[in-house]
């Protein structure tokens, strides 16, 4: 190990720290919050399913500042969701990414397909210290059917459609929400790298009145980022189906 391990070769402390942290992902803001909580005595998490809320109650909570997190997968969310909601699919690294689009002190409302799904979301949020789940919409599809005026669809582009938009849309902003280490391996020409964990802090670098296309590696994080930008007031936001993987694998025939 002394002879061959790159990390054990003679070097200064500063060089070792720089090497060990090179391309490290941006730390979510909730890490500091959790570090503080971990030094305190805390009660047990109430694992009961969050209180069922009507659509009117959910909308009132959202208007009052609550973050409404739709925990269905990106495909279902794109097909129809309630205006102003943020998509963080329960089938992915849910708690980590939910913690990047909400603050620990925010009231959170879960939009799900049933009570069990909402209960799981509440428990997983509690594991990162997000304890203010004030309720849940247990049947988001039913709410969409009953309130079509509040229903929205997401724009999701194929690589061919993105290539066309890059050619035809002046001022298009392509936002890469992957971590710096991922972006260092290759980026779409003209894209700006804003890791998802930094999106809320760096949103001022984007023009929310101009068209935006968000992408990640495969499509999970881009749905989160695009939905958050819409909730923040962006006028025209799409995300890239298949992410950078699909873009890098494209062939001339696909374009």
PDB file of C-alpha atoms in Angstrom:
ATOM      1  CA  UNK A   1       0.000   0.000   0.000  1.00  0.00           C
ATOM      2  CA  UNK A   2       2.803   2.422   0.856  1.00  0.00           C
ATOM      3  CA  UNK A   3       4.342   1.817  -2.556  1.00  0.00           C
ATOM      4  CA  UNK A   4       1.257   1.705  -4.792  1.00  0.00           C
ATOM      5  CA  UNK A   5      -1.684   3.449  -3.107  1.00  0.00           C
ATOM      6  CA  UNK A   6      -1.987   6.946  -4.637  1.00  0.00           C
ATOM      7  CA  UNK A   7      -3.488   8.321  -1.408  1.00  0.00           C
ATOM      8  CA  UNK A   8      -0.449   7.242   0.652  1.00  0.00           C
ATOM      9  CA  UNK A   9       2.206   8.897  -1.461  1.00  0.00           C
ATOM     10  CA  UNK A  10       4.220  11.785   0.022  1.00  0.00           C
ATOM     11  CA  UNK A  11       2.234  15.021  -0.222  1.00  0.00           C
ATOM     12  CA  UNK A  12       1.209  18.030   1.818  1.00  0.00           C
ATOM     13  CA  UNK A  13      -1.968  18.057   3.906  1.00  0.00           C
ATOM     14  CA  UNK A  14      -3.506  20.630   1.567  1.00  0.00           C
ATOM     15  CA  UNK A  15      -2.772  18.456  -1.470  1.00  0.00           C
ATOM     16  CA  UNK A  16      -4.352  15.416   0.210  1.00  0.00           C
ATOM     17  CA  UNK A  17      -7.503  17.363   1.131  1.00  0.00           C
ATOM     18  CA  UNK A  18      -7.778  18.752  -2.411  1.00  0.00           C
ATOM     19  CA  UNK A  19      -7.356  15.280  -3.903  1.00  0.00           C
ATOM     20  CA  UNK A  20      -9.848  13.636  -1.509  1.00  0.00           C
ATOM     21  CA  UNK A  21     -12.519  16.249  -2.142  1.00  0.00           C
ATOM     22  CA  UNK A  22     -12.042  16.669  -5.890  1.00  0.00           C
ATOM     23  CA  UNK A  23     -15.401  16.479  -7.739  1.00  0.00           C
ATOM     24  CA  UNK A  24     -17.220  15.819  -4.486  1.00  0.00           C
ATOM     25  CA  UNK A  25     -20.970  16.420  -4.848  1.00  0.00           C
ATOM     26  CA  UNK A  26     -22.428  19.571  -3.368  1.00  0.00           C
ATOM     27  CA  UNK A  27     -23.647  18.909   0.177  1.00  0.00           C
ATOM     28  CA  UNK A  28     -27.401  19.410   0.627  1.00  0.00           C
ATOM     29  CA  UNK A  29     -28.283  22.302   2.919  1.00  0.00           C
ATOM     30  CA  UNK A  30     -30.006  19.963   5.375  1.00  0.00           C
ATOM     31  CA  UNK A  31     -26.685  18.317   6.329  1.00  0.00           C
ATOM     32  CA  UNK A  32     -25.897  21.168   8.754  1.00  0.00           C
ATOM     33  CA  UNK A  33     -29.419  20.966  10.185  1.00  0.00           C
ATOM     34  CA  UNK A  34     -29.006  17.221  10.749  1.00  0.00           C
ATOM     35  CA  UNK A  35     -25.578  17.633  12.343  1.00  0.00           C
ATOM     36  CA  UNK A  36     -27.132  19.983  14.895  1.00  0.00           C
ATOM     37  CA  UNK A  37     -30.097  17.660  15.544  1.00  0.00           C
ATOM     38  CA  UNK A  38     -27.770  14.712  16.065  1.00  0.00           C
ATOM     39  CA  UNK A  39     -26.295  16.465  19.110  1.00  0.00           C
ATOM     40  CA  UNK A  40     -29.696  16.959  20.724  1.00  0.00           C
ATOM     41  CA  UNK A  41     -32.162  14.749  22.559  1.00  0.00           C
ATOM     42  CA  UNK A  42     -35.191  14.158  20.371  1.00  0.00           C
ATOM     43  CA  UNK A  43     -38.487  12.398  20.707  1.00  0.00           C
ATOM     44  CA  UNK A  44     -39.514   9.398  18.655  1.00  0.00           C
ATOM     45  CA  UNK A  45     -40.921   9.964  15.185  1.00  0.00           C
ATOM     46  CA  UNK A  46     -44.690   9.600  14.953  1.00  0.00           C
ATOM     47  CA  UNK A  47     -44.989   6.938  12.264  1.00  0.00           C
ATOM     48  CA  UNK A  48     -48.745   7.295  11.774  1.00  0.00           C
ATOM     49  CA  UNK A  49     -49.867   8.148   8.265  1.00  0.00           C
ATOM     50  CA  UNK A  50     -50.137  11.895   7.712  1.00  0.00           C
ATOM     51  CA  UNK A  51     -53.591  13.414   8.054  1.00  0.00           C
ATOM     52  CA  UNK A  52     -55.654  13.090   4.881  1.00  0.00           C
ATOM     53  CA  UNK A  53     -56.338  16.489   3.348  1.00  0.00           C
ATOM     54  CA  UNK A  54     -58.835  17.669   0.765  1.00  0.00           C
ATOM     55  CA  UNK A  55     -57.686  19.442  -2.374  1.00  0.00           C
ATOM     56  CA  UNK A  56     -58.906  22.744  -0.901  1.00  0.00           C
ATOM     57  CA  UNK A  57     -56.823  22.189   2.231  1.00  0.00           C
ATOM     58  CA  UNK A  58     -53.753  21.280   0.183  1.00  0.00           C
ATOM     59  CA  UNK A  59     -54.086  24.382  -1.965  1.00  0.00           C
ATOM     60  CA  UNK A  60     -54.594  26.584   1.090  1.00  0.00           C
ATOM     61  CA  UNK A  61     -51.457  25.095   2.663  1.00  0.00           C
ATOM     62  CA  UNK A  62     -49.470  25.665  -0.538  1.00  0.00           C
ATOM     63  CA  UNK A  63     -50.648  29.267  -0.765  1.00  0.00           C
ATOM     64  CA  UNK A  64     -49.585  29.649   2.847  1.00  0.00           C
ATOM     65  CA  UNK A  65     -46.025  28.560   2.068  1.00  0.00           C
ATOM     66  CA  UNK A  66     -46.116  24.766   2.434  1.00  0.00           C
ATOM     67  CA  UNK A  67     -44.129  22.702  -0.062  1.00  0.00           C
ATOM     68  CA  UNK A  68     -46.337  20.142  -1.813  1.00  0.00           C
ATOM     69  CA  UNK A  69     -44.223  17.133  -2.793  1.00  0.00           C
ATOM     70  CA  UNK A  70     -45.717  14.767  -5.354  1.00  0.00           C
ATOM     71  CA  UNK A  71     -44.071  11.400  -4.688  1.00  0.00           C
ATOM     72  CA  UNK A  72     -45.232   9.581  -7.820  1.00  0.00           C
ATOM     73  CA  UNK A  73     -42.724   8.683 -10.520  1.00  0.00           C
ATOM     74  CA  UNK A  74     -41.702  11.235 -13.138  1.00  0.00           C
ATOM     75  CA  UNK A  75     -43.835   9.677 -15.890  1.00  0.00           C
ATOM     76  CA  UNK A  76     -47.023   9.838 -13.840  1.00  0.00           C
ATOM     77  CA  UNK A  77     -46.183  13.357 -12.681  1.00  0.00           C
ATOM     78  CA  UNK A  78     -45.569  14.539 -16.242  1.00  0.00           C
ATOM     79  CA  UNK A  79     -48.927  13.137 -17.388  1.00  0.00           C
ATOM     80  CA  UNK A  80     -50.778  15.225 -14.813  1.00  0.00           C
ATOM     81  CA  UNK A  81     -50.064  16.998 -11.545  1.00  0.00           C
ATOM     82  CA  UNK A  82     -51.417  19.825  -9.437  1.00  0.00           C
ATOM     83  CA  UNK A  83     -50.069  23.279 -10.213  1.00  0.00           C
ATOM     84  CA  UNK A  84     -47.218  24.357  -7.958  1.00  0.00           C
ATOM     85  CA  UNK A  85     -46.222  20.891  -6.796  1.00  0.00           C
ATOM     86  CA  UNK A  86     -42.670  19.539  -6.828  1.00  0.00           C
ATOM     87  CA  UNK A  87     -41.954  16.023  -8.053  1.00  0.00           C
ATOM     88  CA  UNK A  88     -39.632  13.839  -5.953  1.00  0.00           C
ATOM     89  CA  UNK A  89     -40.345  10.218  -6.795  1.00  0.00           C
ATOM     90  CA  UNK A  90     -40.532   7.815  -3.874  1.00  0.00           C
ATOM     91  CA  UNK A  91     -38.871   5.149  -6.022  1.00  0.00           C
ATOM     92  CA  UNK A  92     -35.527   6.968  -6.039  1.00  0.00           C
ATOM     93  CA  UNK A  93     -33.267   8.579  -3.422  1.00  0.00           C
ATOM     94  CA  UNK A  94     -36.352  10.317  -2.139  1.00  0.00           C
ATOM     95  CA  UNK A  95     -35.305  11.760   1.215  1.00  0.00           C
ATOM     96  CA  UNK A  96     -31.981  13.078  -0.051  1.00  0.00           C
ATOM     97  CA  UNK A  97     -33.514  14.943  -2.974  1.00  0.00           C
ATOM     98  CA  UNK A  98     -36.595  16.116  -1.087  1.00  0.00           C
ATOM     99  CA  UNK A  99     -34.135  17.705   1.319  1.00  0.00           C
ATOM    100  CA  UNK A 100     -32.666  19.666  -1.570  1.00  0.00           C
ATOM    101  CA  UNK A 101     -35.923  21.334  -2.616  1.00  0.00           C
ATOM    102  CA  UNK A 102     -37.330  22.143   0.833  1.00  0.00           C
ATOM    103  CA  UNK A 103     -36.007  23.602   4.071  1.00  0.00           C
ATOM    104  CA  UNK A 104     -36.161  21.626   7.337  1.00  0.00           C
ATOM    105  CA  UNK A 105     -38.568  24.161   8.815  1.00  0.00           C
ATOM    106  CA  UNK A 106     -40.971  24.076   5.869  1.00  0.00           C
ATOM    107  CA  UNK A 107     -44.396  22.590   6.252  1.00  0.00           C
ATOM    108  CA  UNK A 108     -44.666  19.720   3.768  1.00  0.00           C
ATOM    109  CA  UNK A 109     -47.747  18.209   2.194  1.00  0.00           C
ATOM    110  CA  UNK A 110     -47.353  14.859   0.417  1.00  0.00           C
ATOM    111  CA  UNK A 111     -49.301  14.166  -2.778  1.00  0.00           C
ATOM    112  CA  UNK A 112     -49.568  10.409  -3.318  1.00  0.00           C
ATOM    113  CA  UNK A 113     -51.783   7.699  -4.748  1.00  0.00           C
ATOM    114  CA  UNK A 114     -52.771   6.227  -1.388  1.00  0.00           C
ATOM    115  CA  UNK A 115     -52.252   6.460   2.351  1.00  0.00           C
ATOM    116  CA  UNK A 116     -49.500   3.833   2.487  1.00  0.00           C
ATOM    117  CA  UNK A 117     -47.432   5.785  -0.024  1.00  0.00           C
ATOM    118  CA  UNK A 118     -47.939   8.973   1.962  1.00  0.00           C
ATOM    119  CA  UNK A 119     -46.962   7.225   5.219  1.00  0.00           C
ATOM    120  CA  UNK A 120     -43.722   5.917   3.696  1.00  0.00           C
ATOM    121  CA  UNK A 121     -42.859   9.399   2.440  1.00  0.00           C
ATOM    122  CA  UNK A 122     -43.426  10.852   5.909  1.00  0.00           C
ATOM    123  CA  UNK A 123     -41.142   8.274   7.560  1.00  0.00           C
ATOM    124  CA  UNK A 124     -38.378   8.769   5.007  1.00  0.00           C
ATOM    125  CA  UNK A 125     -38.560  12.538   5.432  1.00  0.00           C
ATOM    126  CA  UNK A 126     -38.365  12.072   9.188  1.00  0.00           C
ATOM    127  CA  UNK A 127     -35.077  10.208   8.756  1.00  0.00           C
ATOM    128  CA  UNK A 128     -33.434  13.428   7.582  1.00  0.00           C
ATOM    129  CA  UNK A 129     -35.051  15.566  10.267  1.00  0.00           C
ATOM    130  CA  UNK A 130     -37.936  16.914   8.185  1.00  0.00           C
ATOM    131  CA  UNK A 131     -40.680  16.438  10.754  1.00  0.00           C
ATOM    132  CA  UNK A 132     -43.262  18.957   9.610  1.00  0.00           C
ATOM    133  CA  UNK A 133     -45.363  16.790   7.299  1.00  0.00           C
ATOM    134  CA  UNK A 134     -48.700  18.432   8.017  1.00  0.00           C
ATOM    135  CA  UNK A 135     -50.859  16.211   5.846  1.00  0.00           C
ATOM    136  CA  UNK A 136     -51.269  14.352   2.592  1.00  0.00           C
ATOM    137  CA  UNK A 137     -53.432  14.161  -0.466  1.00  0.00           C
ATOM    138  CA  UNK A 138     -54.037  10.411  -0.630  1.00  0.00           C
ATOM    139  CA  UNK A 139     -55.572  10.329  -4.116  1.00  0.00           C
ATOM    140  CA  UNK A 140     -53.838  12.846  -6.340  1.00  0.00           C
ATOM    141  CA  UNK A 141     -55.365  11.346  -9.501  1.00  0.00           C
ATOM    142  CA  UNK A 142     -58.843  11.792  -8.039  1.00  0.00           C
ATOM    143  CA  UNK A 143     -58.064  15.404  -7.168  1.00  0.00           C
ATOM    144  CA  UNK A 144     -56.870  16.021 -10.724  1.00  0.00           C
ATOM    145  CA  UNK A 145     -60.101  14.601 -12.126  1.00  0.00           C
ATOM    146  CA  UNK A 146     -62.207  16.696  -9.766  1.00  0.00           C
ATOM    147  CA  UNK A 147     -60.213  19.904 -10.323  1.00  0.00           C
ATOM    148  CA  UNK A 148     -59.084  19.991 -13.966  1.00  0.00           C
ATOM    149  CA  UNK A 149     -58.473  23.729 -13.693  1.00  0.00           C
ATOM    150  CA  UNK A 150     -55.550  22.964 -11.369  1.00  0.00           C
ATOM    151  CA  UNK A 151     -54.073  20.178 -13.525  1.00  0.00           C
ATOM    152  CA  UNK A 152     -50.769  20.706 -15.322  1.00  0.00           C
ATOM    153  CA  UNK A 153     -48.640  18.560 -17.630  1.00  0.00           C
ATOM    154  CA  UNK A 154     -44.849  18.567 -17.814  1.00  0.00           C
ATOM    155  CA  UNK A 155     -42.907  19.138 -21.004  1.00  0.00           C
ATOM    156  CA  UNK A 156     -40.390  16.340 -21.522  1.00  0.00           C
ATOM    157  CA  UNK A 157     -38.136  16.412 -24.592  1.00  0.00           C
ATOM    158  CA  UNK A 158     -36.406  13.666 -26.534  1.00  0.00           C
ATOM    159  CA  UNK A 159     -32.796  14.257 -27.579  1.00  0.00           C
ATOM    160  CA  UNK A 160     -34.004  15.077 -31.111  1.00  0.00           C
ATOM    161  CA  UNK A 161     -36.462  17.630 -29.769  1.00  0.00           C
ATOM    162  CA  UNK A 162     -33.767  19.196 -27.603  1.00  0.00           C
ATOM    163  CA  UNK A 163     -31.408  19.434 -30.586  1.00  0.00           C
ATOM    164  CA  UNK A 164     -34.150  21.192 -32.555  1.00  0.00           C
ATOM    165  CA  UNK A 165     -34.841  23.603 -29.709  1.00  0.00           C
ATOM    166  CA  UNK A 166     -31.144  24.415 -29.361  1.00  0.00           C
ATOM    167  CA  UNK A 167     -31.117  25.342 -33.058  1.00  0.00           C
ATOM    168  CA  UNK A 168     -34.444  27.170 -33.156  1.00  0.00           C
ATOM    169  CA  UNK A 169     -34.944  28.807 -29.739  1.00  0.00           C
ATOM    170  CA  UNK A 170     -32.927  31.975 -29.090  1.00  0.00           C
ATOM    171  CA  UNK A 171     -31.962  32.374 -25.455  1.00  0.00           C
ATOM    172  CA  UNK A 172     -32.597  28.727 -24.535  1.00  0.00           C
ATOM    173  CA  UNK A 173     -30.980  27.822 -21.212  1.00  0.00           C
ATOM    174  CA  UNK A 174     -29.808  24.217 -20.797  1.00  0.00           C
ATOM    175  CA  UNK A 175     -29.292  23.464 -17.095  1.00  0.00           C
ATOM    176  CA  UNK A 176     -27.266  20.413 -16.074  1.00  0.00           C
ATOM    177  CA  UNK A 177     -28.239  19.455 -12.502  1.00  0.00           C
ATOM    178  CA  UNK A 178     -25.680  16.649 -12.171  1.00  0.00           C
ATOM    179  CA  UNK A 179     -22.872  16.856  -9.644  1.00  0.00           C
ATOM    180  CA  UNK A 180     -19.561  18.438 -10.713  1.00  0.00           C
ATOM    181  CA  UNK A 181     -17.804  15.082 -10.965  1.00  0.00           C
ATOM    182  CA  UNK A 182     -20.434  13.842 -13.415  1.00  0.00           C
ATOM    183  CA  UNK A 183     -20.340  17.046 -15.440  1.00  0.00           C
ATOM    184  CA  UNK A 184     -16.541  16.848 -15.672  1.00  0.00           C
ATOM    185  CA  UNK A 185     -16.927  13.689 -17.769  1.00  0.00           C
ATOM    186  CA  UNK A 186     -18.863  15.549 -20.458  1.00  0.00           C
ATOM    187  CA  UNK A 187     -21.550  18.188 -20.902  1.00  0.00           C
ATOM    188  CA  UNK A 188     -23.979  19.323 -23.567  1.00  0.00           C
ATOM    189  CA  UNK A 189     -22.450  22.254 -25.455  1.00  0.00           C
ATOM    190  CA  UNK A 190     -23.643  25.528 -23.984  1.00  0.00           C
ATOM    191  CA  UNK A 191     -25.134  23.970 -20.842  1.00  0.00           C
ATOM    192  CA  UNK A 192     -24.552  25.455 -17.402  1.00  0.00           C
ATOM    193  CA  UNK A 193     -23.857  23.126 -14.477  1.00  0.00           C
ATOM    194  CA  UNK A 194     -26.029  23.923 -11.453  1.00  0.00           C
ATOM    195  CA  UNK A 195     -26.092  20.830  -9.200  1.00  0.00           C
ATOM    196  CA  UNK A 196     -29.541  20.044  -7.850  1.00  0.00           C
ATOM    197  CA  UNK A 197     -28.333  20.631  -4.285  1.00  0.00           C
ATOM    198  CA  UNK A 198     -27.356  24.193  -5.280  1.00  0.00           C
ATOM    199  CA  UNK A 199     -30.341  25.009  -7.503  1.00  0.00           C
ATOM    200  CA  UNK A 200     -32.317  26.977  -4.930  1.00  0.00           C
ATOM    201  CA  UNK A 201     -29.253  29.050  -3.969  1.00  0.00           C
ATOM    202  CA  UNK A 202     -28.223  29.710  -7.567  1.00  0.00           C
ATOM    203  CA  UNK A 203     -31.618  30.202  -9.195  1.00  0.00           C
ATOM    204  CA  UNK A 204     -30.770  33.892  -9.562  1.00  0.00           C
ATOM    205  CA  UNK A 205     -28.222  32.907 -12.234  1.00  0.00           C
ATOM    206  CA  UNK A 206     -31.105  31.816 -14.491  1.00  0.00           C
ATOM    207  CA  UNK A 207     -33.629  33.957 -16.328  1.00  0.00           C
ATOM    208  CA  UNK A 208     -36.990  32.465 -15.382  1.00  0.00           C
ATOM    209  CA  UNK A 209     -38.663  34.345 -18.215  1.00  0.00           C
ATOM    210  CA  UNK A 210     -36.591  32.542 -20.861  1.00  0.00           C
ATOM    211  CA  UNK A 211     -37.061  28.880 -21.903  1.00  0.00           C
ATOM    212  CA  UNK A 212     -35.181  26.341 -19.766  1.00  0.00           C
ATOM    213  CA  UNK A 213     -34.371  22.677 -20.366  1.00  0.00           C
ATOM    214  CA  UNK A 214     -33.142  20.727 -17.344  1.00  0.00           C
ATOM    215  CA  UNK A 215     -31.239  17.470 -17.564  1.00  0.00           C
ATOM    216  CA  UNK A 216     -29.412  15.072 -15.270  1.00  0.00           C
ATOM    217  CA  UNK A 217     -27.858  11.680 -15.987  1.00  0.00           C
ATOM    218  CA  UNK A 218     -31.016   9.664 -16.584  1.00  0.00           C
ATOM    219  CA  UNK A 219     -34.133  11.740 -15.857  1.00  0.00           C
ATOM    220  CA  UNK A 220     -34.939  11.402 -12.142  1.00  0.00           C
ATOM    221  CA  UNK A 221     -33.217  14.536 -10.867  1.00  0.00           C
ATOM    222  CA  UNK A 222     -34.214  16.597 -13.896  1.00  0.00           C
ATOM    223  CA  UNK A 223     -37.902  16.068 -13.127  1.00  0.00           C
ATOM    224  CA  UNK A 224     -37.234  17.333  -9.603  1.00  0.00           C
ATOM    225  CA  UNK A 225     -35.312  20.358 -10.822  1.00  0.00           C
ATOM    226  CA  UNK A 226     -37.765  21.239 -13.581  1.00  0.00           C
ATOM    227  CA  UNK A 227     -40.774  20.950 -11.287  1.00  0.00           C
ATOM    228  CA  UNK A 228     -39.085  23.108  -8.642  1.00  0.00           C
ATOM    229  CA  UNK A 229     -38.288  25.782 -11.239  1.00  0.00           C
ATOM    230  CA  UNK A 230     -41.945  25.798 -12.329  1.00  0.00           C
ATOM    231  CA  UNK A 231     -43.037  26.177  -8.703  1.00  0.00           C
ATOM    232  CA  UNK A 232     -40.599  29.096  -8.425  1.00  0.00           C
ATOM    233  CA  UNK A 233     -42.261  30.859 -11.338  1.00  0.00           C
ATOM    234  CA  UNK A 234     -40.304  29.780 -14.420  1.00  0.00           C
ATOM    235  CA  UNK A 235     -42.493  30.301 -17.471  1.00  0.00           C
ATOM    236  CA  UNK A 236     -41.235  27.594 -19.872  1.00  0.00           C
ATOM    237  CA  UNK A 237     -39.433  24.571 -18.422  1.00  0.00           C
ATOM    238  CA  UNK A 238     -38.830  21.134 -19.935  1.00  0.00           C
ATOM    239  CA  UNK A 239     -36.635  18.243 -18.934  1.00  0.00           C
ATOM    240  CA  UNK A 240     -34.700  15.788 -21.081  1.00  0.00           C
ATOM    241  CA  UNK A 241     -35.926  12.207 -21.342  1.00  0.00           C
ATOM    242  CA  UNK A 242     -33.068   9.834 -20.610  1.00  0.00           C
ATOM    243  CA  UNK A 243     -30.799  12.680 -19.513  1.00  0.00           C
ATOM    244  CA  UNK A 244     -27.183  13.051 -20.534  1.00  0.00           C
ATOM    245  CA  UNK A 245     -26.920   9.299 -21.068  1.00  0.00           C
ATOM    246  CA  UNK A 246     -29.450   9.518 -23.888  1.00  0.00           C
ATOM    247  CA  UNK A 247     -27.768  12.626 -25.306  1.00  0.00           C
ATOM    248  CA  UNK A 248     -24.283  11.063 -25.327  1.00  0.00           C
ATOM    249  CA  UNK A 249     -25.647   7.853 -26.904  1.00  0.00           C
ATOM    250  CA  UNK A 250     -27.521   9.682 -29.654  1.00  0.00           C
ATOM    251  CA  UNK A 251     -26.876   8.834 -33.280  1.00  0.00           C
ATOM    252  CA  UNK A 252     -27.339  11.042 -36.359  1.00  0.00           C
ATOM    253  CA  UNK A 253     -30.481   9.058 -37.147  1.00  0.00           C
ATOM    254  CA  UNK A 254     -31.932   9.986 -33.746  1.00  0.00           C
ATOM    255  CA  UNK A 255     -31.580  13.659 -34.624  1.00  0.00           C
TER     256      UNK A 255
END
